[in-house]
mmCIF file of C-alpha atoms in Angstrom:
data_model
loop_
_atom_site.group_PDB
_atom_site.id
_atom_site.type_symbol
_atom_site.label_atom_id
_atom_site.label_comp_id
_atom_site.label_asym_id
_atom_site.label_seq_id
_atom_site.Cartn_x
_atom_site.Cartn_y
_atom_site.Cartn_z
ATOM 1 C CA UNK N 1 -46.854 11.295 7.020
ATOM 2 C CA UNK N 2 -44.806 11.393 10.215
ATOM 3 C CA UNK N 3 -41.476 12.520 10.486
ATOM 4 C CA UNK N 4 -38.955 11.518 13.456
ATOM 5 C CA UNK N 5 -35.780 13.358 14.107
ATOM 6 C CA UNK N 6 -32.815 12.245 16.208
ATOM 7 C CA UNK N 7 -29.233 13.185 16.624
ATOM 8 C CA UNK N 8 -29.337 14.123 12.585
ATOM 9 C CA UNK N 9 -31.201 11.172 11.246
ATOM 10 C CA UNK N 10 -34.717 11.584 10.365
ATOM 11 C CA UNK N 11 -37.309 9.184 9.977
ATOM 12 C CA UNK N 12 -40.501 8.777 8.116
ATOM 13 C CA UNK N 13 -43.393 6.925 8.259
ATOM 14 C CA UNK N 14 -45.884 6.888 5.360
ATOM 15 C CA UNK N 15 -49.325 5.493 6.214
ATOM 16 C CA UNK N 16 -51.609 4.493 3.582
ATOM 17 C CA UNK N 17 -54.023 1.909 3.036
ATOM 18 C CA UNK N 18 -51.713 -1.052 4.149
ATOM 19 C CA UNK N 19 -49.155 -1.224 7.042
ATOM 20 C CA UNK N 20 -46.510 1.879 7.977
ATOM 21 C CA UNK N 21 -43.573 1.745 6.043
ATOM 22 C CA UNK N 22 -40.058 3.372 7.448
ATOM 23 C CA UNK N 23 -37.231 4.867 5.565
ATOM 24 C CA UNK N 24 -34.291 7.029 6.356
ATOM 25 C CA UNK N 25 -33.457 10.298 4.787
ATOM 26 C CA UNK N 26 -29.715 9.722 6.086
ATOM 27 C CA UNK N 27 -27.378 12.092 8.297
ATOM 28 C CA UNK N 28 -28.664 16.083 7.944
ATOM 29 C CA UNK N 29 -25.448 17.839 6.873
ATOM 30 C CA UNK N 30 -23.666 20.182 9.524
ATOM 31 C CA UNK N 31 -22.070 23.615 9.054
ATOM 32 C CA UNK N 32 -19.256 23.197 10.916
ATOM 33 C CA UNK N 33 -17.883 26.038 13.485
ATOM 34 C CA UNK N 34 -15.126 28.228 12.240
ATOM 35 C CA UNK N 35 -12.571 30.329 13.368
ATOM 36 C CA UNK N 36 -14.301 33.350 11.156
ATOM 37 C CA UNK N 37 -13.214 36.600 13.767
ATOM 38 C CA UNK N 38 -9.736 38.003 14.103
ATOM 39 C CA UNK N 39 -7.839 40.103 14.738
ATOM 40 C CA UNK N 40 -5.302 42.085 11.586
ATOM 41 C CA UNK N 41 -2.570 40.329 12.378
ATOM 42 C CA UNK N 42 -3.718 36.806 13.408
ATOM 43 C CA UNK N 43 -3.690 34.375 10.024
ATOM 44 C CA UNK N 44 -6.843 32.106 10.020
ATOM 45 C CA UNK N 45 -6.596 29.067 7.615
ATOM 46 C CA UNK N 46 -9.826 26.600 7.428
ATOM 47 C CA UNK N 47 -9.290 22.921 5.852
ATOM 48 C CA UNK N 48 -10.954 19.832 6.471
ATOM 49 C CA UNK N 49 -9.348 19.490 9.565
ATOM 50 C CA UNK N 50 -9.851 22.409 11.383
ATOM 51 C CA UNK N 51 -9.186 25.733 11.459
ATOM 52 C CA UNK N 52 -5.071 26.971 11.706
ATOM 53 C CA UNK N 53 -4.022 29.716 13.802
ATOM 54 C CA UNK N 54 -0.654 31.761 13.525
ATOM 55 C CA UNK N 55 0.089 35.272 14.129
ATOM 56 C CA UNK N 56 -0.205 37.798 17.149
ATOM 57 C CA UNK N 57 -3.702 38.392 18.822
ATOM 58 C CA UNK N 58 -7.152 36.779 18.967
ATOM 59 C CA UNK N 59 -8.726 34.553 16.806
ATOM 60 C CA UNK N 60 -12.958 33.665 17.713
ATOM 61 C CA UNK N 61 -15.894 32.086 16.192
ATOM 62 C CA UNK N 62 -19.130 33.989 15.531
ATOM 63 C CA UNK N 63 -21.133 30.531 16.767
ATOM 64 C CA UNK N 64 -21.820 31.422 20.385
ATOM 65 C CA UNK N 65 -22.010 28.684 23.035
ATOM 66 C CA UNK N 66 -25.589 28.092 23.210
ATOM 67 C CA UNK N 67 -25.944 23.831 23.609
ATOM 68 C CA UNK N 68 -25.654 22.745 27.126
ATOM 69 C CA UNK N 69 -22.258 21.194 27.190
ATOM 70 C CA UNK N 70 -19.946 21.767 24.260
ATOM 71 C CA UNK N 71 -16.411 19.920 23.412
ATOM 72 C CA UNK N 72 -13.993 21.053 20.932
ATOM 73 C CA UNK N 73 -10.073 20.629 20.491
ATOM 74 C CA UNK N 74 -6.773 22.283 20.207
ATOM 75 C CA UNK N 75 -4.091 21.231 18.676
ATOM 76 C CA UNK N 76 -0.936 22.224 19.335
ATOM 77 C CA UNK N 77 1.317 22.689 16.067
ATOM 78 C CA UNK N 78 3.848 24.428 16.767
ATOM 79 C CA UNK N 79 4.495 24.864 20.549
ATOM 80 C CA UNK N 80 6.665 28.299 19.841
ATOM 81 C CA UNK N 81 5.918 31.593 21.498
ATOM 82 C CA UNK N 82 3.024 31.507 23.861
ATOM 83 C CA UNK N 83 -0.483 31.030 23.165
ATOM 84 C CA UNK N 84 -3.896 30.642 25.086
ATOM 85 C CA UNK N 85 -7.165 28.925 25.016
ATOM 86 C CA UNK N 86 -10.636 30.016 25.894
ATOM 87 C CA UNK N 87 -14.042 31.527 25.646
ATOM 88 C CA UNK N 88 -14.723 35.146 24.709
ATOM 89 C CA UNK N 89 -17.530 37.212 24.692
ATOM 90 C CA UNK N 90 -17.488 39.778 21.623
ATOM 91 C CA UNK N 91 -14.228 41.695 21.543
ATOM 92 C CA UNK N 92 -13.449 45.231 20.239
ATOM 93 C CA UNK N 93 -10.101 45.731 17.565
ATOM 94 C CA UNK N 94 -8.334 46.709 20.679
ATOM 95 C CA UNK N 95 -9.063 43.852 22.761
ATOM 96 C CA UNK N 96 -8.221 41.300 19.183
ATOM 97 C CA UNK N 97 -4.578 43.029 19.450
ATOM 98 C CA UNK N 98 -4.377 41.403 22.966
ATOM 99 C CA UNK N 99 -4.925 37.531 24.178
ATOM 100 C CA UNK N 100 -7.738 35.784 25.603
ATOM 101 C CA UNK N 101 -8.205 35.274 29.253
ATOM 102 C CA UNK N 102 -8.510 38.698 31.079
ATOM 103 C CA UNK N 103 -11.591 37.063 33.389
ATOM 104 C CA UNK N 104 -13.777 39.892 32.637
ATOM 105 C CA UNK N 105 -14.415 39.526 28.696
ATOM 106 C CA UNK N 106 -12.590 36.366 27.559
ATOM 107 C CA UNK N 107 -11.807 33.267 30.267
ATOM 108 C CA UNK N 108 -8.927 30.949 28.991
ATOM 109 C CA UNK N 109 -5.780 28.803 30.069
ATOM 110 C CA UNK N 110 -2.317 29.854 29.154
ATOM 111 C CA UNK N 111 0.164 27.322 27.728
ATOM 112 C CA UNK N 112 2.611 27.647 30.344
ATOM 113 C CA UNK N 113 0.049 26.528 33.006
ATOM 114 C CA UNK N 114 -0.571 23.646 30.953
ATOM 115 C CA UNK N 115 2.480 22.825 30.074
ATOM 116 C CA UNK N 116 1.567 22.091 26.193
ATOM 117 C CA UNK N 117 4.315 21.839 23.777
ATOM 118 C CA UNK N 118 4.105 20.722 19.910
ATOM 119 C CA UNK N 119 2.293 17.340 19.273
ATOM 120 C CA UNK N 120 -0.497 18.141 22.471
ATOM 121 C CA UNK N 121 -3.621 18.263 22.022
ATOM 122 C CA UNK N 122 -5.802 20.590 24.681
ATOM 123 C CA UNK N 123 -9.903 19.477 25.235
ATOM 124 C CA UNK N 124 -12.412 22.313 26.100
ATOM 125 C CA UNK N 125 -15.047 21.624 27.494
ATOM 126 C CA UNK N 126 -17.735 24.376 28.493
ATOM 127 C CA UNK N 127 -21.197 23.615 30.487
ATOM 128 C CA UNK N 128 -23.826 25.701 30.866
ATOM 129 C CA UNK N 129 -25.504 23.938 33.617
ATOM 130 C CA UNK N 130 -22.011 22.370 35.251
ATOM 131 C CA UNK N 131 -19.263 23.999 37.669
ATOM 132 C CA UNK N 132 -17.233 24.906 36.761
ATOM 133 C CA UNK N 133 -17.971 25.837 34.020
ATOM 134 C CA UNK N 134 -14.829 25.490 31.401
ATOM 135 C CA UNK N 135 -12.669 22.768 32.265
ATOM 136 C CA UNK N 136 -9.249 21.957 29.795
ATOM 137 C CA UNK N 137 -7.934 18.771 29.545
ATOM 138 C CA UNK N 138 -4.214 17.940 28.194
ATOM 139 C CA UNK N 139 -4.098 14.843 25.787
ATOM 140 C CA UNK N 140 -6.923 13.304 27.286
ATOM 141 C CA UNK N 141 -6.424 14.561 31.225
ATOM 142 C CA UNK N 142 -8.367 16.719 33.167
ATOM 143 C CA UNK N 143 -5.987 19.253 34.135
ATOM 144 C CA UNK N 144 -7.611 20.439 37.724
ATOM 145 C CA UNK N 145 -5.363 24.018 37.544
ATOM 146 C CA UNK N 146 -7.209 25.534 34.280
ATOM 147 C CA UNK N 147 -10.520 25.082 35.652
ATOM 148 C CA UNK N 148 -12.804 28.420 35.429
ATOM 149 C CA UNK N 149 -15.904 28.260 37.780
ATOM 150 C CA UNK N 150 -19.081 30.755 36.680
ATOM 151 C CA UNK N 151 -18.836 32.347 33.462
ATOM 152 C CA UNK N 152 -22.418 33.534 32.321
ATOM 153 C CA UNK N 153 -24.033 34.844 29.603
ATOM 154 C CA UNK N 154 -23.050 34.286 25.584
ATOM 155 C CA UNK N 155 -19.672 33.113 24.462
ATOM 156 C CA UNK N 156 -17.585 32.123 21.850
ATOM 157 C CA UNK N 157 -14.594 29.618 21.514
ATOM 158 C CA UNK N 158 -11.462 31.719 21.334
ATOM 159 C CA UNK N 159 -7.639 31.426 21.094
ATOM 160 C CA UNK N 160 -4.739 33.730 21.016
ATOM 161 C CA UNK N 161 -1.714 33.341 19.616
ATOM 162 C CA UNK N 162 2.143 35.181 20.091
ATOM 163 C CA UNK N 163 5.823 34.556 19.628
ATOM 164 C CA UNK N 164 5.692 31.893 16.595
ATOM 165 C CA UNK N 165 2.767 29.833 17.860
ATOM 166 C CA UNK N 166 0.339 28.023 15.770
ATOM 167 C CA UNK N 167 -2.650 26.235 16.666
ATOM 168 C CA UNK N 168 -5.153 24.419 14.788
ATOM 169 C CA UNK N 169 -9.069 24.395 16.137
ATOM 170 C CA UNK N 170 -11.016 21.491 15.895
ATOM 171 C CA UNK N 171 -14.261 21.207 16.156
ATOM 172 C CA UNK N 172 -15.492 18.345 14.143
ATOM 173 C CA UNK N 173 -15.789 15.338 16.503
ATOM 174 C CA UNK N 174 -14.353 13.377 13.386
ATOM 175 C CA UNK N 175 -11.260 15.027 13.516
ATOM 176 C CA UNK N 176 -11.170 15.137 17.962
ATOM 177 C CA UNK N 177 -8.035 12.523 18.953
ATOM 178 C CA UNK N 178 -10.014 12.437 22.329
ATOM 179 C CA UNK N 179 -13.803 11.317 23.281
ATOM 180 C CA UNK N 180 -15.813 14.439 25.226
ATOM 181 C CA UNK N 181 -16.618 14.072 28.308
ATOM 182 C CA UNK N 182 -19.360 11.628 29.173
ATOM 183 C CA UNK N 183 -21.912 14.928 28.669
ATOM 184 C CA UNK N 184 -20.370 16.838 26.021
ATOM 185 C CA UNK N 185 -20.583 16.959 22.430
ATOM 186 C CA UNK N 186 -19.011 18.266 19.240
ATOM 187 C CA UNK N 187 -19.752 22.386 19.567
ATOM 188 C CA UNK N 188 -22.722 22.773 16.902
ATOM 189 C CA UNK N 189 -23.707 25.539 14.893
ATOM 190 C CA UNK N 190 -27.257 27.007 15.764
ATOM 191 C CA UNK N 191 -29.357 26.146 13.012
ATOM 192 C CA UNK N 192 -33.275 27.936 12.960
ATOM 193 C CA UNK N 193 -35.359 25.499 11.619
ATOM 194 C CA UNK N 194 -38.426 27.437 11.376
#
């Protein structure tokens, strides 16, 4: 037997004494990323359709970055208080008391640069192989000011939160109101298949 896998679809063909015959297992299911490190006072709340964000401090996932280019979205729920959006690489309690985006541990855009109120919805996009590196785009438009050029080594999506803000993460392409870029997809969870 010989198995064929592509973009979560395997395929299988059984040889025997007559001709090859194909079937399909169907779509492999996906864990999806989640919003599963914060810090005390930041309120994580996971649903179908994403994960919500409220609180003071930073919020992160524990699946690093590690496809080449990754998309995911923010939605903007409540466009209160101030609030950023970003990458982070592991953070200490003192640095989860704080927000994202001190370009030395955590790289992120701050709503007042982007000018996001309630309703918007803010794409991040991060490429490994690309400069720069993590680009944000505001319902659908680049937005050429948030634009952060080398950041190396592991990260993990990140947001913080202050002042009455709330968020919600998305990062099931189901859920995305915008397409990735052209060579970006849905933010995956590493998966060891061995």
């Amino acid at each position: 037997m010989m198995t064929s896998c592509t973009r979560g679809l395997c395929c299988c063909l059984r040889r025997g004494s007559g001709e090859a015959k194909a079937f399909e297992l169907g779509p492999l299911d996906q864990p999806l990323v989640r919003l599963d490190r914060h810090g005390a006072d930041v309120s994580v709340a996971s649903s179908a359709t994403g994960d919500g964000v409220s609180g003071r401090g930073v919020a992160y996932a524990s699946t690093a970055i590690e496809q080449d280019a990754a998309y995911w979205e923010v939605h903007v729920q409540s466009g209160d208080g101030s609030f950023r959006v970003g990458v982070c690489r592991n953070l200490d309690e003192e640095a989860m008391r704080a927000d994202v985006g001190d370009e030395n541990a955590s790289w992120a855009l701050r709503s007042e640069d982007a000018g996001a109120v309630e309703g918007d919805v803010i794409g991040v996009a991060f490429g490994q192989a690309e400069l720069p590196n993590l680009s944000f785009f505001l319902n659908g438009e680049l937005l050429e000011n948030g634009q952060v050029t080398r950041i190396r080594g592991e990260v993990f999506p990140a947001v913080s939160v202050a002042g009455g803000s709330e968020l919600r993460c998305v990062f099931d392409e189901a859920q995305f109101h915008h397409a990735p870029p052209r060579t970006h997809s849905a933010l995956r969870v590493t998966q060891n298949i061995i």
